Amino acid sequence: SGEGAREATMAADRSSRRLHHHLLLPLLLRLLLLAACHSPSSAAEAERRITMTQGQFCKSCCATVEALFEYAQEKAKESVGHAIDFNAEDVAKEMCRLPPFPFYKEFFTTGCEQIVAKNLTTLVAPLMSRDYDMKSDSESRTATGKGESTIFSTDTLKFEHSKKYCREIGACPETFFKMGRETIKDKCKACQEFVWDFKVVLAREKEVTPRRVVDVLTTICEKLALLHLRPGRIEDSCEQFVEVWYEDYLENGDEEEFIHTIADNIDDIMVGRYDISTPICTKYTDACKKKKKKKAKAKAKAGKKGRKNKARAAKSEL
C-alpha cells in the first residue's frame, strides 16, 4: 500500500507539471507578442535607428549641409516674392532621398534623414533672411523665411556655416574644425589638394562607375567652397583640370580614358596604391610641371658645384 501511495504521488506530480507547462506556454507567447508590438514596427523605422560611427555621422553631416545649400537655393528661386517654407518631412523626402543620395553609401541617406528630423530649424535658420519664423515640437519642425540670407554671397560664410553646424550637433571631432583653413598659394599644392577632395567625394559612392565619375567631376568645383575657407587656388586647379578633361570627354564620350581609369582602379586609388595626382597635375594641367623642372635644375646646379669643389680640393693637395 505504501508503494501504491508513492506511485499515486508521482503521478500527481507529473500531472501538475503538465498543467504548469500548459499554462506557462500561452503566457510566454503573450509576452513575446507584447515585446514584438514594442519593437520597430517596420523596416523603415528599423532603418532610422541604424547606429553609425562618428566618422560616418560626420561625413553624412557634411553631405547634408552641402546638399542643403543647393536645395535652399532652388526653393528660393521657386518662392520669389513668397515665403520659403521648410518642413522636416518634406526636406527628408525631397532632399535626402533624391540624387546624389541614392548613389551614396546607405549611411549618408540615414544620416541626412536623422539630421533633418532632429535639427531642421538649426540647419536652415542661417540660410534665410532675418525675417523668419521657426516652429518645433514633438510632431513636426518647420521654418519659414522671406528670402535667402547673405550666407550665399561668399564662400567664407558657406564654409563657416558647414563647420559651425556640424560642430553644434556633435557630428564631427575637433580635428575636423581645423581642416580646410589653410590658405594655399602654391599652384602644385593646390592641385594636389583638389585631387584629395575629388577622392573624398568619390569615397561616398556605393559603386564608382564611369557615369558616376562624370557626374562627380562636373559638380565638384562648386563644392570646394564648403571644404575650404579660401578655396581660390584650389578652385582654379579644379576648373583648369575639368575644362581640359571635358574636352576629351566631349570628343570620346563614355569611352574617355580617364573616367574608366578611375572606375577600374578605385580601390587602389583610395588606399594610395594607384596615383592619380601625377596625371591630373602634370598631364591634364601644368600645375606641378614647373616645380619639377626647378627641382631638377637645382639638383644639377648642386651637383656641378660639388664637382667644382672636389676639383679645387684635389688641386690644392697637389
mmCIF file of C-alpha atoms in Angstrom:
data_model
loop_
_atom_site.group_PDB
_atom_site.id
_atom_site.type_symbol
_atom_site.label_atom_id
_atom_site.label_comp_id
_atom_site.label_asym_id
_atom_site.label_seq_id
_atom_site.Cartn_x
_atom_site.Cartn_y
_atom_site.Cartn_z
ATOM 1 C CA SER A 1 0.000 0.000 0.000
ATOM 2 C CA GLY A 2 2.936 2.338 0.735
ATOM 3 C CA GLU A 3 4.273 1.656 -2.736
ATOM 4 C CA GLY A 4 0.879 2.404 -4.246
ATOM 5 C CA ALA A 5 0.768 5.716 -2.391
ATOM 6 C CA ARG A 6 4.202 6.677 -3.794
ATOM 7 C CA GLU A 7 3.080 5.872 -7.327
ATOM 8 C CA ALA A 8 -0.064 7.949 -6.842
ATOM 9 C CA THR A 9 2.035 10.870 -5.578
ATOM 10 C CA MET A 10 4.437 10.646 -8.554
ATOM 11 C CA ALA A 11 1.513 10.519 -10.997
ATOM 12 C CA ALA A 12 0.022 13.603 -9.355
ATOM 13 C CA ASP A 13 3.382 15.432 -9.704
ATOM 14 C CA ARG A 14 3.597 14.544 -13.409
ATOM 15 C CA SER A 15 0.065 15.789 -13.942
ATOM 16 C CA SER A 16 0.859 19.026 -12.081
ATOM 17 C CA ARG A 17 3.950 19.646 -14.246
ATOM 18 C CA ARG A 18 1.949 19.068 -17.437
ATOM 19 C CA LEU A 19 -0.667 21.547 -16.229
ATOM 20 C CA HIS A 20 2.067 24.056 -15.317
ATOM 21 C CA HIS A 21 3.598 23.789 -18.795
ATOM 22 C CA HIS A 22 0.173 24.052 -20.374
ATOM 23 C CA LEU A 23 -0.493 27.313 -18.518
ATOM 24 C CA LEU A 24 3.029 28.708 -18.907
ATOM 25 C CA LEU A 25 3.307 28.313 -22.696
ATOM 26 C CA PRO A 26 0.441 30.724 -23.569
ATOM 27 C CA LEU A 27 1.851 33.226 -21.080
ATOM 28 C CA LEU A 28 5.277 33.116 -22.750
ATOM 29 C CA LEU A 29 3.691 33.536 -26.175
ATOM 30 C CA ARG A 30 1.735 36.544 -24.902
ATOM 31 C CA LEU A 31 4.904 38.152 -23.547
ATOM 32 C CA LEU A 32 6.677 37.595 -26.880
ATOM 33 C CA LEU A 33 3.787 39.220 -28.734
ATOM 34 C CA LEU A 34 3.887 42.235 -26.407
ATOM 35 C CA ALA A 35 7.627 42.590 -26.975
ATOM 36 C CA ALA A 36 7.096 42.454 -30.741
ATOM 37 C CA CYS A 37 4.499 45.212 -30.526
ATOM 38 C CA HIS A 38 7.020 47.492 -28.847
ATOM 39 C CA SER A 39 9.866 46.688 -31.272
ATOM 40 C CA PRO A 40 10.340 48.659 -34.561
ATOM 41 C CA SER A 41 7.106 48.084 -36.456
ATOM 42 C CA SER A 42 8.554 48.449 -39.916
ATOM 43 C CA ALA A 43 11.758 48.203 -41.896
ATOM 44 C CA ALA A 44 11.720 51.990 -42.295
ATOM 45 C CA GLU A 45 11.621 52.547 -38.539
ATOM 46 C CA ALA A 46 14.375 50.000 -38.018
ATOM 47 C CA GLU A 47 16.443 51.785 -40.655
ATOM 48 C CA ARG A 48 16.032 55.119 -38.850
ATOM 49 C CA ARG A 49 17.551 53.510 -35.757
ATOM 50 C CA ILE A 50 20.724 52.390 -37.552
ATOM 51 C CA THR A 51 23.763 53.373 -35.494
ATOM 52 C CA MET A 52 26.733 54.976 -37.220
ATOM 53 C CA THR A 53 30.359 55.503 -36.360
ATOM 54 C CA GLN A 54 31.486 59.042 -35.511
ATOM 55 C CA GLY A 55 33.249 59.238 -38.866
ATOM 56 C CA GLN A 56 30.131 58.199 -40.791
ATOM 57 C CA PHE A 57 27.971 60.707 -38.916
ATOM 58 C CA CYS A 58 30.481 63.469 -39.663
ATOM 59 C CA LYS A 59 30.606 62.559 -43.369
ATOM 60 C CA SER A 60 26.810 62.433 -43.609
ATOM 61 C CA CYS A 61 26.573 65.837 -41.883
ATOM 62 C CA CYS A 62 28.950 67.400 -44.425
ATOM 63 C CA ALA A 63 26.984 65.877 -47.322
ATOM 64 C CA THR A 64 23.685 67.077 -45.794
ATOM 65 C CA VAL A 65 24.840 70.694 -45.399
ATOM 66 C CA GLU A 66 26.310 70.570 -48.901
ATOM 67 C CA ALA A 67 23.002 69.350 -50.359
ATOM 68 C CA LEU A 68 21.001 71.866 -48.340
ATOM 69 C CA PHE A 69 22.712 74.842 -49.982
ATOM 70 C CA GLU A 70 21.580 73.623 -53.388
ATOM 71 C CA TYR A 71 18.129 72.668 -52.085
ATOM 72 C CA ALA A 72 17.605 76.038 -50.346
ATOM 73 C CA GLN A 73 18.694 77.988 -53.427
ATOM 74 C CA GLU A 74 16.229 76.054 -55.590
ATOM 75 C CA LYS A 75 13.467 76.716 -53.047
ATOM 76 C CA ALA A 76 14.345 80.420 -53.083
ATOM 77 C CA LYS A 77 14.060 80.513 -56.893
ATOM 78 C CA GLU A 78 10.650 78.824 -56.735
ATOM 79 C CA SER A 79 9.449 81.179 -54.000
ATOM 80 C CA VAL A 80 10.375 84.580 -55.423
ATOM 81 C CA GLY A 81 8.128 87.121 -53.714
ATOM 82 C CA HIS A 82 6.800 84.497 -51.305
ATOM 83 C CA ALA A 83 7.905 82.947 -48.040
ATOM 84 C CA ILE A 84 10.276 79.988 -48.238
ATOM 85 C CA ASP A 85 8.853 77.024 -46.325
ATOM 86 C CA PHE A 86 10.956 74.207 -44.941
ATOM 87 C CA ASN A 87 9.280 71.195 -43.369
ATOM 88 C CA ALA A 88 11.402 68.399 -41.904
ATOM 89 C CA GLU A 89 9.358 65.622 -43.513
ATOM 90 C CA ASP A 90 9.364 67.320 -46.930
ATOM 91 C CA VAL A 91 13.096 68.052 -46.790
ATOM 92 C CA ALA A 92 13.803 64.413 -45.901
ATOM 93 C CA LYS A 93 11.735 63.224 -48.876
ATOM 94 C CA GLU A 94 12.792 65.845 -51.405
ATOM 95 C CA MET A 95 16.459 66.139 -50.490
ATOM 96 C CA CYS A 96 17.696 63.087 -48.551
ATOM 97 C CA ARG A 97 16.144 60.534 -50.905
ATOM 98 C CA LEU A 98 16.936 62.197 -54.219
ATOM 99 C CA PRO A 99 20.263 62.326 -56.128
ATOM 100 C CA PRO A 100 23.023 62.272 -55.223
ATOM 101 C CA PHE A 101 21.997 60.394 -52.033
ATOM 102 C CA PRO A 102 20.725 57.195 -53.755
ATOM 103 C CA PHE A 103 24.222 56.838 -55.259
ATOM 104 C CA TYR A 104 25.922 57.280 -51.882
ATOM 105 C CA LYS A 105 26.548 54.589 -49.270
ATOM 106 C CA GLU A 106 23.409 53.887 -47.219
ATOM 107 C CA PHE A 107 24.510 55.686 -44.062
ATOM 108 C CA PHE A 108 24.532 59.035 -45.914
ATOM 109 C CA THR A 109 20.764 58.866 -46.534
ATOM 110 C CA THR A 110 20.077 57.633 -42.998
ATOM 111 C CA GLY A 111 22.270 60.356 -41.512
ATOM 112 C CA CYS A 112 20.628 63.041 -43.651
ATOM 113 C CA GLU A 113 17.129 61.985 -42.549
ATOM 114 C CA GLN A 114 18.124 61.875 -38.869
ATOM 115 C CA ILE A 115 19.853 65.269 -39.018
ATOM 116 C CA VAL A 116 16.927 66.934 -40.810
ATOM 117 C CA ALA A 117 14.332 65.367 -38.490
ATOM 118 C CA LYS A 118 16.066 66.500 -35.296
ATOM 119 C CA ASN A 119 17.842 69.707 -36.287
ATOM 120 C CA LEU A 120 15.970 71.320 -39.178
ATOM 121 C CA THR A 121 15.491 74.732 -37.566
ATOM 122 C CA THR A 122 19.164 74.995 -36.549
ATOM 123 C CA LEU A 123 20.206 73.853 -40.002
ATOM 124 C CA VAL A 124 18.196 76.274 -42.131
ATOM 125 C CA ALA A 125 17.935 79.405 -39.933
ATOM 126 C CA PRO A 126 21.225 80.928 -41.175
ATOM 127 C CA LEU A 127 20.223 80.281 -44.797
ATOM 128 C CA MET A 128 17.289 82.718 -44.744
ATOM 129 C CA SER A 129 16.867 86.427 -44.211
ATOM 130 C CA ARG A 130 16.305 87.744 -40.688
ATOM 131 C CA ASP A 131 12.551 87.843 -41.092
ATOM 132 C CA TYR A 132 11.793 84.194 -40.475
ATOM 133 C CA ASP A 133 9.617 82.057 -38.224
ATOM 134 C CA MET A 134 10.527 78.753 -36.598
ATOM 135 C CA LYS A 135 8.240 76.107 -35.140
ATOM 136 C CA SER A 136 9.478 72.976 -33.423
ATOM 137 C CA ASP A 137 7.578 70.404 -31.391
ATOM 138 C CA SER A 138 7.408 66.656 -30.898
ATOM 139 C CA GLU A 139 5.336 66.215 -34.060
ATOM 140 C CA SER A 140 6.963 68.455 -36.645
ATOM 141 C CA ARG A 141 9.645 71.021 -37.332
ATOM 142 C CA THR A 142 9.078 73.828 -39.813
ATOM 143 C CA ALA A 143 10.882 77.002 -40.842
ATOM 144 C CA THR A 144 9.586 79.899 -42.923
ATOM 145 C CA GLY A 145 11.570 82.878 -44.227
ATOM 146 C CA LYS A 146 11.244 85.637 -46.811
ATOM 147 C CA GLY A 147 14.321 85.057 -48.922
ATOM 148 C CA GLU A 148 17.945 83.986 -48.913
ATOM 149 C CA SER A 149 20.375 85.345 -46.350
ATOM 150 C CA THR A 150 23.783 86.786 -47.169
ATOM 151 C CA ILE A 151 25.317 83.397 -46.328
ATOM 152 C CA PHE A 152 25.036 82.546 -50.023
ATOM 153 C CA SER A 153 27.027 85.583 -51.086
ATOM 154 C CA THR A 154 30.537 84.469 -50.038
ATOM 155 C CA ASP A 155 32.457 81.207 -49.920
ATOM 156 C CA THR A 156 33.715 82.037 -46.416
ATOM 157 C CA LEU A 157 30.194 82.143 -44.976
ATOM 158 C CA LYS A 158 29.304 78.822 -46.605
ATOM 159 C CA PHE A 159 32.399 77.174 -45.162
ATOM 160 C CA GLU A 160 31.863 78.564 -41.660
ATOM 161 C CA HIS A 161 28.197 77.501 -41.631
ATOM 162 C CA SER A 162 29.165 73.939 -42.531
ATOM 163 C CA LYS A 163 31.792 73.802 -39.776
ATOM 164 C CA LYS A 164 29.645 75.535 -37.149
ATOM 165 C CA TYR A 165 26.564 73.425 -37.769
ATOM 166 C CA CYS A 166 28.344 70.047 -37.725
ATOM 167 C CA ARG A 167 30.096 71.166 -34.512
ATOM 168 C CA GLU A 168 26.837 72.227 -32.814
ATOM 169 C CA ILE A 169 25.141 68.874 -33.325
ATOM 170 C CA GLY A 170 28.269 66.956 -32.274
ATOM 171 C CA ALA A 171 28.694 65.248 -35.621
ATOM 172 C CA CYS A 172 32.422 65.785 -36.157
ATOM 173 C CA PRO A 173 35.539 65.508 -33.972
ATOM 174 C CA GLU A 174 37.575 68.575 -33.013
ATOM 175 C CA THR A 175 40.205 67.901 -35.689
ATOM 176 C CA PHE A 176 37.537 68.400 -38.386
ATOM 177 C CA PHE A 177 37.152 72.091 -37.497
ATOM 178 C CA LYS A 178 40.832 72.769 -38.167
ATOM 179 C CA MET A 179 40.764 71.226 -41.641
ATOM 180 C CA GLY A 180 40.451 73.412 -44.727
ATOM 181 C CA ARG A 181 41.553 76.669 -43.043
ATOM 182 C CA GLU A 182 44.977 76.904 -44.657
ATOM 183 C CA THR A 183 45.401 79.443 -47.445
ATOM 184 C CA ILE A 184 47.122 77.594 -50.284
ATOM 185 C CA LYS A 185 49.025 79.793 -52.707
ATOM 186 C CA ASP A 186 51.340 77.248 -54.321
ATOM 187 C CA LYS A 187 49.866 76.043 -57.617
ATOM 188 C CA CYS A 188 51.117 72.457 -57.337
ATOM 189 C CA LYS A 189 49.943 72.057 -53.729
ATOM 190 C CA ALA A 190 46.539 73.480 -54.677
ATOM 191 C CA CYS A 191 46.204 70.876 -57.446
ATOM 192 C CA GLN A 192 47.145 68.074 -55.052
ATOM 193 C CA GLU A 193 44.548 69.372 -52.576
ATOM 194 C CA PHE A 194 41.910 69.290 -55.319
ATOM 195 C CA VAL A 195 42.824 65.662 -56.072
ATOM 196 C CA TRP A 196 42.359 64.845 -52.380
ATOM 197 C CA ASP A 197 38.905 66.497 -52.382
ATOM 198 C CA PHE A 198 37.994 64.556 -55.527
ATOM 199 C CA LYS A 199 38.858 61.302 -53.730
ATOM 200 C CA VAL A 200 36.880 62.369 -50.633
ATOM 201 C CA VAL A 201 33.716 62.933 -52.699
ATOM 202 C CA LEU A 202 34.224 59.698 -54.690
ATOM 203 C CA ALA A 203 34.538 57.776 -51.407
ATOM 204 C CA ARG A 204 30.839 58.495 -50.735
ATOM 205 C CA GLU A 205 29.757 56.366 -53.688
ATOM 206 C CA LYS A 206 28.207 52.907 -53.307
ATOM 207 C CA GLU A 207 29.690 51.935 -56.656
ATOM 208 C CA VAL A 208 32.080 54.034 -58.711
ATOM 209 C CA THR A 209 31.086 53.670 -62.375
ATOM 210 C CA PRO A 210 32.325 55.762 -65.323
ATOM 211 C CA ARG A 211 28.949 57.554 -65.366
ATOM 212 C CA ARG A 212 29.265 58.472 -61.672
ATOM 213 C CA VAL A 213 32.840 59.696 -62.217
ATOM 214 C CA VAL A 214 31.465 62.074 -64.861
ATOM 215 C CA ASP A 215 28.716 63.289 -62.500
ATOM 216 C CA VAL A 216 31.196 63.940 -59.695
ATOM 217 C CA LEU A 217 33.681 65.744 -61.949
ATOM 218 C CA THR A 218 31.044 68.054 -63.429
ATOM 219 C CA THR A 219 29.892 69.198 -59.960
ATOM 220 C CA ILE A 220 32.960 69.040 -57.750
ATOM 221 C CA CYS A 221 34.363 72.537 -58.334
ATOM 222 C CA GLU A 222 31.281 74.176 -56.801
ATOM 223 C CA LYS A 223 31.606 72.001 -53.667
ATOM 224 C CA LEU A 224 35.075 73.295 -52.793
ATOM 225 C CA ALA A 225 33.698 76.378 -51.014
ATOM 226 C CA LEU A 226 32.293 74.078 -48.345
ATOM 227 C CA LEU A 227 35.596 72.226 -47.937
ATOM 228 C CA HIS A 228 37.982 75.194 -47.778
ATOM 229 C CA LEU A 229 37.890 78.613 -46.125
ATOM 230 C CA ARG A 230 39.749 80.213 -49.037
ATOM 231 C CA PRO A 231 39.349 77.847 -51.999
ATOM 232 C CA GLY A 232 40.597 80.246 -54.706
ATOM 233 C CA ARG A 233 43.743 78.451 -55.925
ATOM 234 C CA ILE A 234 42.149 75.019 -55.439
ATOM 235 C CA GLU A 235 39.104 76.065 -57.474
ATOM 236 C CA ASP A 236 41.461 77.317 -60.207
ATOM 237 C CA SER A 237 43.146 73.904 -60.367
ATOM 238 C CA CYS A 238 39.784 72.158 -60.387
ATOM 239 C CA GLU A 239 38.373 74.302 -63.168
ATOM 240 C CA GLN A 240 41.540 74.012 -65.259
ATOM 241 C CA PHE A 241 41.530 70.213 -64.989
ATOM 242 C CA VAL A 242 37.790 69.824 -65.632
ATOM 243 C CA GLU A 243 37.988 72.090 -68.682
ATOM 244 C CA VAL A 244 40.795 70.042 -70.269
ATOM 245 C CA TRP A 245 39.237 66.707 -69.277
ATOM 246 C CA TYR A 246 35.787 67.747 -70.503
ATOM 247 C CA GLU A 247 37.138 68.464 -73.992
ATOM 248 C CA ASP A 248 38.342 64.851 -74.124
ATOM 249 C CA TYR A 249 35.001 63.678 -72.801
ATOM 250 C CA LEU A 250 33.044 65.634 -75.425
ATOM 251 C CA GLU A 251 35.220 64.098 -78.125
ATOM 252 C CA ASN A 252 35.224 60.496 -76.843
ATOM 253 C CA GLY A 253 32.015 60.293 -74.775
ATOM 254 C CA ASP A 254 31.737 57.302 -72.450
ATOM 255 C CA GLU A 255 34.929 55.871 -73.937
ATOM 256 C CA GLU A 256 37.001 58.721 -72.492
ATOM 257 C CA GLU A 257 40.073 57.128 -70.910
ATOM 258 C CA PHE A 258 40.287 58.975 -67.580
ATOM 259 C CA ILE A 259 36.815 58.058 -66.294
ATOM 260 C CA HIS A 260 37.478 54.368 -66.953
ATOM 261 C CA THR A 261 40.886 54.594 -65.278
ATOM 262 C CA ILE A 262 39.228 55.954 -62.131
ATOM 263 C CA ALA A 263 36.366 53.432 -62.122
ATOM 264 C CA ASP A 264 38.633 50.435 -62.822
ATOM 265 C CA ASN A 265 41.205 51.321 -60.154
ATOM 266 C CA ILE A 266 39.030 52.928 -57.476
ATOM 267 C CA ASP A 267 40.005 50.540 -54.635
ATOM 268 C CA ASP A 268 43.720 51.071 -55.228
ATOM 269 C CA ILE A 269 43.209 54.825 -55.631
ATOM 270 C CA MET A 270 41.516 55.073 -52.232
ATOM 271 C CA VAL A 271 44.381 53.376 -50.406
ATOM 272 C CA GLY A 272 47.126 55.178 -52.341
ATOM 273 C CA ARG A 273 48.353 52.238 -54.418
ATOM 274 C CA TYR A 274 47.335 53.936 -57.682
ATOM 275 C CA ASP A 275 48.445 57.533 -58.233
ATOM 276 C CA ILE A 276 46.040 59.930 -59.929
ATOM 277 C CA SER A 277 47.661 63.109 -58.624
ATOM 278 C CA THR A 278 50.558 62.982 -61.092
ATOM 279 C CA PRO A 279 48.457 62.652 -64.294
ATOM 280 C CA ILE A 280 45.964 65.281 -63.115
ATOM 281 C CA CYS A 281 48.600 67.806 -62.038
ATOM 282 C CA THR A 282 51.023 67.226 -64.937
ATOM 283 C CA LYS A 283 49.231 65.649 -67.917
ATOM 284 C CA TYR A 284 45.923 67.490 -67.721
ATOM 285 C CA THR A 285 47.272 70.640 -66.075
ATOM 286 C CA ASP A 286 50.775 72.098 -65.741
ATOM 287 C CA ALA A 287 50.382 72.748 -62.001
ATOM 288 C CA CYS A 288 53.366 70.643 -60.913
ATOM 289 C CA LYS A 289 55.484 70.546 -64.087
ATOM 290 C CA LYS A 290 57.444 73.752 -63.474
ATOM 291 C CA LYS A 291 58.192 72.772 -59.928
ATOM 292 C CA LYS A 292 59.699 69.501 -61.100
ATOM 293 C CA LYS A 293 61.894 71.340 -63.621
ATOM 294 C CA LYS A 294 63.089 73.735 -60.923
ATOM 295 C CA LYS A 295 63.974 70.820 -58.643
ATOM 296 C CA ALA A 296 65.911 69.096 -61.435
ATOM 297 C CA LYS A 297 67.730 72.329 -62.266
ATOM 298 C CA ALA A 298 68.623 72.920 -58.608
ATOM 299 C CA LYS A 299 69.875 69.334 -58.278
ATOM 300 C CA ALA A 300 72.048 69.688 -61.419
ATOM 301 C CA LYS A 301 73.438 73.003 -60.147
ATOM 302 C CA ALA A 302 74.254 71.464 -56.760
ATOM 303 C CA GLY A 303 75.989 68.550 -58.494
ATOM 304 C CA LYS A 304 78.060 70.897 -60.658
ATOM 305 C CA LYS A 305 79.049 72.957 -57.621
ATOM 306 C CA GLY A 306 80.050 69.787 -55.783
ATOM 307 C CA ARG A 307 82.249 68.657 -58.653
ATOM 308 C CA LYS A 308 83.972 72.085 -58.756
ATOM 309 C CA ASN A 309 84.688 71.942 -55.031
ATOM 310 C CA LYS A 310 86.189 68.478 -55.369
ATOM 311 C CA ALA A 311 88.386 69.658 -58.250
ATOM 312 C CA ARG A 312 89.622 72.646 -56.176
ATOM 313 C CA ALA A 313 90.378 70.387 -53.215
ATOM 314 C CA ALA A 314 92.325 67.964 -55.416
ATOM 315 C CA LYS A 315 94.294 70.889 -56.969
ATOM 316 C CA SER A 316 95.224 72.321 -53.586
ATOM 317 C CA GLU A 317 96.584 68.949 -52.490
ATOM 318 C CA LEU A 318 98.914 68.984 -55.448
#
